[in-house]
């Protein structure tokens, strides 16, 4: 018997070695990664700077995996559509960063990608409010955004559980993604709570063998699929 759920393992390339990014991507693909998570930071919404449109464009040309662009930038509506045009198939924006969330989600979907809303650890699920039906997925941050390798915030498990209930009660198809501090010890609990897209950075690229690390994470979720 299966539960009929699809679990995606989405390595965050933030923790990868950028000098050999294509080899890192090939390794996680062999391990069973189904999505590539790309963290875009502007040094304003979060206290760090990372990569942007040109990097998404080159990965999209070669990676042969769907690209999930997590925009940790102020006024994401100004750039969201350009990330779709660069090749992202999923684009998420923070509810805390966008005064025009509905318009941004519509522009992502209009450009042909799945649209996600991201919640910081201190942001309640109630803030999704009227926007929830317009999102294809909600990304629950289980660390404060800005850096890889931080400690998982344990209360995120209950947050995912309550969000799952809210989505089910509203008869929506919204998927739940989780990002931050995910490793072999906590992946089963977040999947049991209702998360389906699992981002992991340091647990994969910080491991001696990223391919095996992805495989082990996936194996830890098998009873839920
Ligand atoms: C944090 C980023 C994450 C990060 C995850 O701001 O959104 O995607 O790369 O890295 P780990 O899994 O190491 O917490
Ligand atoms: Zn992320």
PDB file of N, CA, C and O and ligand atoms in Angstrom, residues 12-15 37 39 41 46 70 72 139 141 143-150 179-182 199-203, ligand 1:
ATOM      1  N   UNK A  12      20.029  22.287  -1.695  1.00  0.00           N
ATOM      2  CA  UNK A  12      20.288  23.721  -1.828  1.00  0.00           C
ATOM      3  C   UNK A  12      21.738  23.905  -2.241  1.00  0.00           C
ATOM      4  O   UNK A  12      22.658  23.556  -1.495  1.00  0.00           O
ATOM      5  N   UNK A  13      21.934  24.497  -3.417  1.00  0.00           N
ATOM      6  CA  UNK A  13      23.309  24.614  -3.934  1.00  0.00           C
ATOM      7  C   UNK A  13      24.136  25.641  -3.166  1.00  0.00           C
ATOM      8  O   UNK A  13      25.335  25.758  -3.393  1.00  0.00           O
ATOM      9  N   UNK A  14      23.485  26.352  -2.236  1.00  0.00           N
ATOM     10  CA  UNK A  14      24.222  27.328  -1.423  1.00  0.00           C
ATOM     11  C   UNK A  14      25.442  26.697  -0.745  1.00  0.00           C
ATOM     12  O   UNK A  14      26.471  27.343  -0.584  1.00  0.00           O
ATOM     13  N   UNK A  15      25.306  25.427  -0.353  1.00  0.00           N
ATOM     14  CA  UNK A  15      26.412  24.758   0.339  1.00  0.00           C
ATOM     15  C   UNK A  15      27.298  23.959  -0.609  1.00  0.00           C
ATOM     16  O   UNK A  15      28.192  23.238  -0.166  1.00  0.00           O
ATOM     17  N   UNK A  37      17.381  23.498  -5.467  1.00  0.00           N
ATOM     18  CA  UNK A  37      16.947  24.698  -4.740  1.00  0.00           C
ATOM     19  C   UNK A  37      18.045  25.757  -4.842  1.00  0.00           C
ATOM     20  O   UNK A  37      19.198  25.514  -4.465  1.00  0.00           O
ATOM     21  N   UNK A  39      19.151  29.561  -3.740  1.00  0.00           N
ATOM     22  CA  UNK A  39      18.890  30.625  -2.770  1.00  0.00           C
ATOM     23  C   UNK A  39      19.395  31.960  -3.294  1.00  0.00           C
ATOM     24  O   UNK A  39      20.594  32.157  -3.456  1.00  0.00           O
ATOM     25  N   UNK A  41      19.780  35.839  -2.581  1.00  0.00           N
ATOM     26  CA  UNK A  41      19.796  36.787  -1.450  1.00  0.00           C
ATOM     27  C   UNK A  41      20.335  38.132  -1.908  1.00  0.00           C
ATOM     28  O   UNK A  41      21.291  38.186  -2.693  1.00  0.00           O
ATOM     29  N   UNK A  46      17.795  39.925   3.573  1.00  0.00           N
ATOM     30  CA  UNK A  46      18.588  39.066   4.464  1.00  0.00           C
ATOM     31  C   UNK A  46      20.037  39.560   4.487  1.00  0.00           C
ATOM     32  O   UNK A  46      20.487  40.166   3.512  1.00  0.00           O
ATOM     33  N   UNK A  70      14.371  30.390  -4.613  1.00  0.00           N
ATOM     34  CA  UNK A  70      13.875  30.911  -3.330  1.00  0.00           C
ATOM     35  C   UNK A  70      14.382  32.345  -3.221  1.00  0.00           C
ATOM     36  O   UNK A  70      15.573  32.565  -2.962  1.00  0.00           O
ATOM     37  N   UNK A  72      15.034  35.526  -1.536  1.00  0.00           N
ATOM     38  CA  UNK A  72      15.142  36.227  -0.254  1.00  0.00           C
ATOM     39  C   UNK A  72      15.582  37.649  -0.569  1.00  0.00           C
ATOM     40  O   UNK A  72      16.693  38.071  -0.273  1.00  0.00           O
ATOM     41  N   UNK A 139       6.407  27.563   1.494  1.00  0.00           N
ATOM     42  CA  UNK A 139       7.713  27.173   2.034  1.00  0.00           C
ATOM     43  C   UNK A 139       7.816  27.639   3.485  1.00  0.00           C
ATOM     44  O   UNK A 139       7.753  28.837   3.767  1.00  0.00           O
ATOM     45  N   UNK A 141      10.049  28.198   6.542  1.00  0.00           N
ATOM     46  CA  UNK A 141      11.462  28.309   6.919  1.00  0.00           C
ATOM     47  C   UNK A 141      11.648  27.730   8.321  1.00  0.00           C
ATOM     48  O   UNK A 141      10.984  28.163   9.272  1.00  0.00           O
ATOM     49  N   UNK A 143      14.709  27.743   9.687  1.00  0.00           N
ATOM     50  CA  UNK A 143      15.789  28.565  10.263  1.00  0.00           C
ATOM     51  C   UNK A 143      15.485  29.986   9.790  1.00  0.00           C
ATOM     52  O   UNK A 143      14.674  30.178   8.887  1.00  0.00           O
ATOM     53  N   UNK A 144      16.154  30.978  10.385  1.00  0.00           N
ATOM     54  CA  UNK A 144      16.010  32.327   9.850  1.00  0.00           C
ATOM     55  C   UNK A 144      16.827  32.432   8.570  1.00  0.00           C
ATOM     56  O   UNK A 144      17.999  32.031   8.544  1.00  0.00           O
ATOM     57  N   UNK A 145      16.226  32.938   7.491  1.00  0.00           N
ATOM     58  CA  UNK A 145      16.904  32.891   6.200  1.00  0.00           C
ATOM     59  C   UNK A 145      18.166  33.739   6.168  1.00  0.00           C
ATOM     60  O   UNK A 145      18.270  34.741   6.854  1.00  0.00           O
ATOM     61  N   UNK A 146      19.113  33.306   5.376  1.00  0.00           N
ATOM     62  CA  UNK A 146      20.345  34.080   5.197  1.00  0.00           C
ATOM     63  C   UNK A 146      21.585  33.218   5.097  1.00  0.00           C
ATOM     64  O   UNK A 146      22.527  33.571   4.407  1.00  0.00           O
ATOM     65  N   UNK A 147      21.576  32.072   5.764  1.00  0.00           N
ATOM     66  CA  UNK A 147      22.794  31.262   5.806  1.00  0.00           C
ATOM     67  C   UNK A 147      22.455  29.769   5.829  1.00  0.00           C
ATOM     68  O   UNK A 147      21.432  29.374   6.392  1.00  0.00           O
ATOM     69  N   UNK A 148      23.345  28.976   5.254  1.00  0.00           N
ATOM     70  CA  UNK A 148      23.232  27.536   5.399  1.00  0.00           C
ATOM     71  C   UNK A 148      23.837  27.104   6.730  1.00  0.00           C
ATOM     72  O   UNK A 148      24.484  27.900   7.424  1.00  0.00           O
ATOM     73  N   UNK A 149      23.595  25.866   7.096  1.00  0.00           N
ATOM     74  CA  UNK A 149      24.269  25.280   8.250  1.00  0.00           C
ATOM     75  C   UNK A 149      23.764  25.717   9.610  1.00  0.00           C
ATOM     76  O   UNK A 149      24.457  25.538  10.612  1.00  0.00           O
ATOM     77  N   UNK A 150      22.553  26.277   9.678  1.00  0.00           N
ATOM     78  CA  UNK A 150      22.015  26.684  10.978  1.00  0.00           C
ATOM     79  C   UNK A 150      21.202  25.545  11.594  1.00  0.00           C
ATOM     80  O   UNK A 150      20.817  24.588  10.937  1.00  0.00           O
ATOM     81  N   UNK A 179      12.580  24.217   4.696  1.00  0.00           N
ATOM     82  CA  UNK A 179      13.945  24.645   4.349  1.00  0.00           C
ATOM     83  C   UNK A 179      14.657  25.148   5.593  1.00  0.00           C
ATOM     84  O   UNK A 179      14.209  26.097   6.234  1.00  0.00           O
ATOM     85  N   UNK A 180      15.772  24.498   5.917  1.00  0.00           N
ATOM     86  CA  UNK A 180      16.627  24.991   6.990  1.00  0.00           C
ATOM     87  C   UNK A 180      16.920  23.932   8.037  1.00  0.00           C
ATOM     88  O   UNK A 180      16.023  23.486   8.745  1.00  0.00           O
ATOM     89  N   UNK A 181      18.172  23.519   8.115  1.00  0.00           N
ATOM     90  CA  UNK A 181      18.589  22.600   9.173  1.00  0.00           C
ATOM     91  C   UNK A 181      18.051  21.191   9.040  1.00  0.00           C
ATOM     92  O   UNK A 181      18.050  20.429  10.014  1.00  0.00           O
ATOM     93  N   UNK A 182      17.606  20.821   7.843  1.00  0.00           N
ATOM     94  CA  UNK A 182      17.073  19.456   7.667  1.00  0.00           C
ATOM     95  C   UNK A 182      18.237  18.472   7.548  1.00  0.00           C
ATOM     96  O   UNK A 182      19.209  18.695   6.833  1.00  0.00           O
ATOM     97  N   UNK A 199      14.122  20.631   1.450  1.00  0.00           N
ATOM     98  CA  UNK A 199      15.374  21.287   1.067  1.00  0.00           C
ATOM     99  C   UNK A 199      16.450  20.897   2.080  1.00  0.00           C
ATOM    100  O   UNK A 199      16.194  20.873   3.281  1.00  0.00           O
ATOM    101  N   UNK A 200      17.642  20.602   1.575  1.00  0.00           N
ATOM    102  CA  UNK A 200      18.769  20.376   2.487  1.00  0.00           C
ATOM    103  C   UNK A 200      20.038  20.856   1.807  1.00  0.00           C
ATOM    104  O   UNK A 200      20.281  20.535   0.632  1.00  0.00           O
ATOM    105  N   UNK A 201      20.813  21.634   2.522  1.00  0.00           N
ATOM    106  CA  UNK A 201      22.061  22.168   1.991  1.00  0.00           C
ATOM    107  C   UNK A 201      23.259  21.492   2.599  1.00  0.00           C
ATOM    108  O   UNK A 201      23.874  20.603   2.005  1.00  0.00           O
ATOM    109  N   UNK A 202      23.584  21.870   3.853  1.00  0.00           N
ATOM    110  CA  UNK A 202      24.810  21.336   4.454  1.00  0.00           C
ATOM    111  C   UNK A 202      24.738  19.832   4.703  1.00  0.00           C
ATOM    112  O   UNK A 202      25.767  19.148   4.646  1.00  0.00           O
ATOM    113  N   UNK A 203      23.527  19.297   4.952  1.00  0.00           N
ATOM    114  CA  UNK A 203      23.428  17.841   5.174  1.00  0.00           C
ATOM    115  C   UNK A 203      23.785  17.072   3.908  1.00  0.00           C
ATOM    116  O   UNK A 203      24.119  15.887   3.964  1.00  0.00           O
TER     117      UNK A 203
HETATM  118  C1  LIG B   1      18.744  29.611   4.190  1.00  0.00           C
HETATM  119  C2  LIG B   1      18.438  29.007   2.839  1.00  0.00           C
HETATM  120  C3  LIG B   1      18.515  27.544   2.819  1.00  0.00           C
HETATM  121  C4  LIG B   1      19.859  26.951   3.164  1.00  0.00           C
HETATM  122  C5  LIG B   1      19.620  25.592   3.739  1.00  0.00           C
HETATM  123  O1  LIG B   1      18.493  30.957   4.125  1.00  0.00           O
HETATM  124  O2  LIG B   1      17.135  29.377   2.421  1.00  0.00           O
HETATM  125  O3  LIG B   1      18.033  27.006   1.597  1.00  0.00           O
HETATM  126  O4  LIG B   1      20.719  26.850   2.068  1.00  0.00           O
HETATM  127  O5  LIG B   1      20.821  25.103   4.200  1.00  0.00           O
HETATM  128  P1  LIG B   1      20.872  24.056   5.418  1.00  0.00           P
HETATM  129  O6  LIG B   1      20.166  22.832   4.931  1.00  0.00           O
HETATM  130  O7  LIG B   1      22.324  23.881   5.627  1.00  0.00           O
HETATM  131  O8  LIG B   1      20.157  24.697   6.571  1.00  0.00           O
END
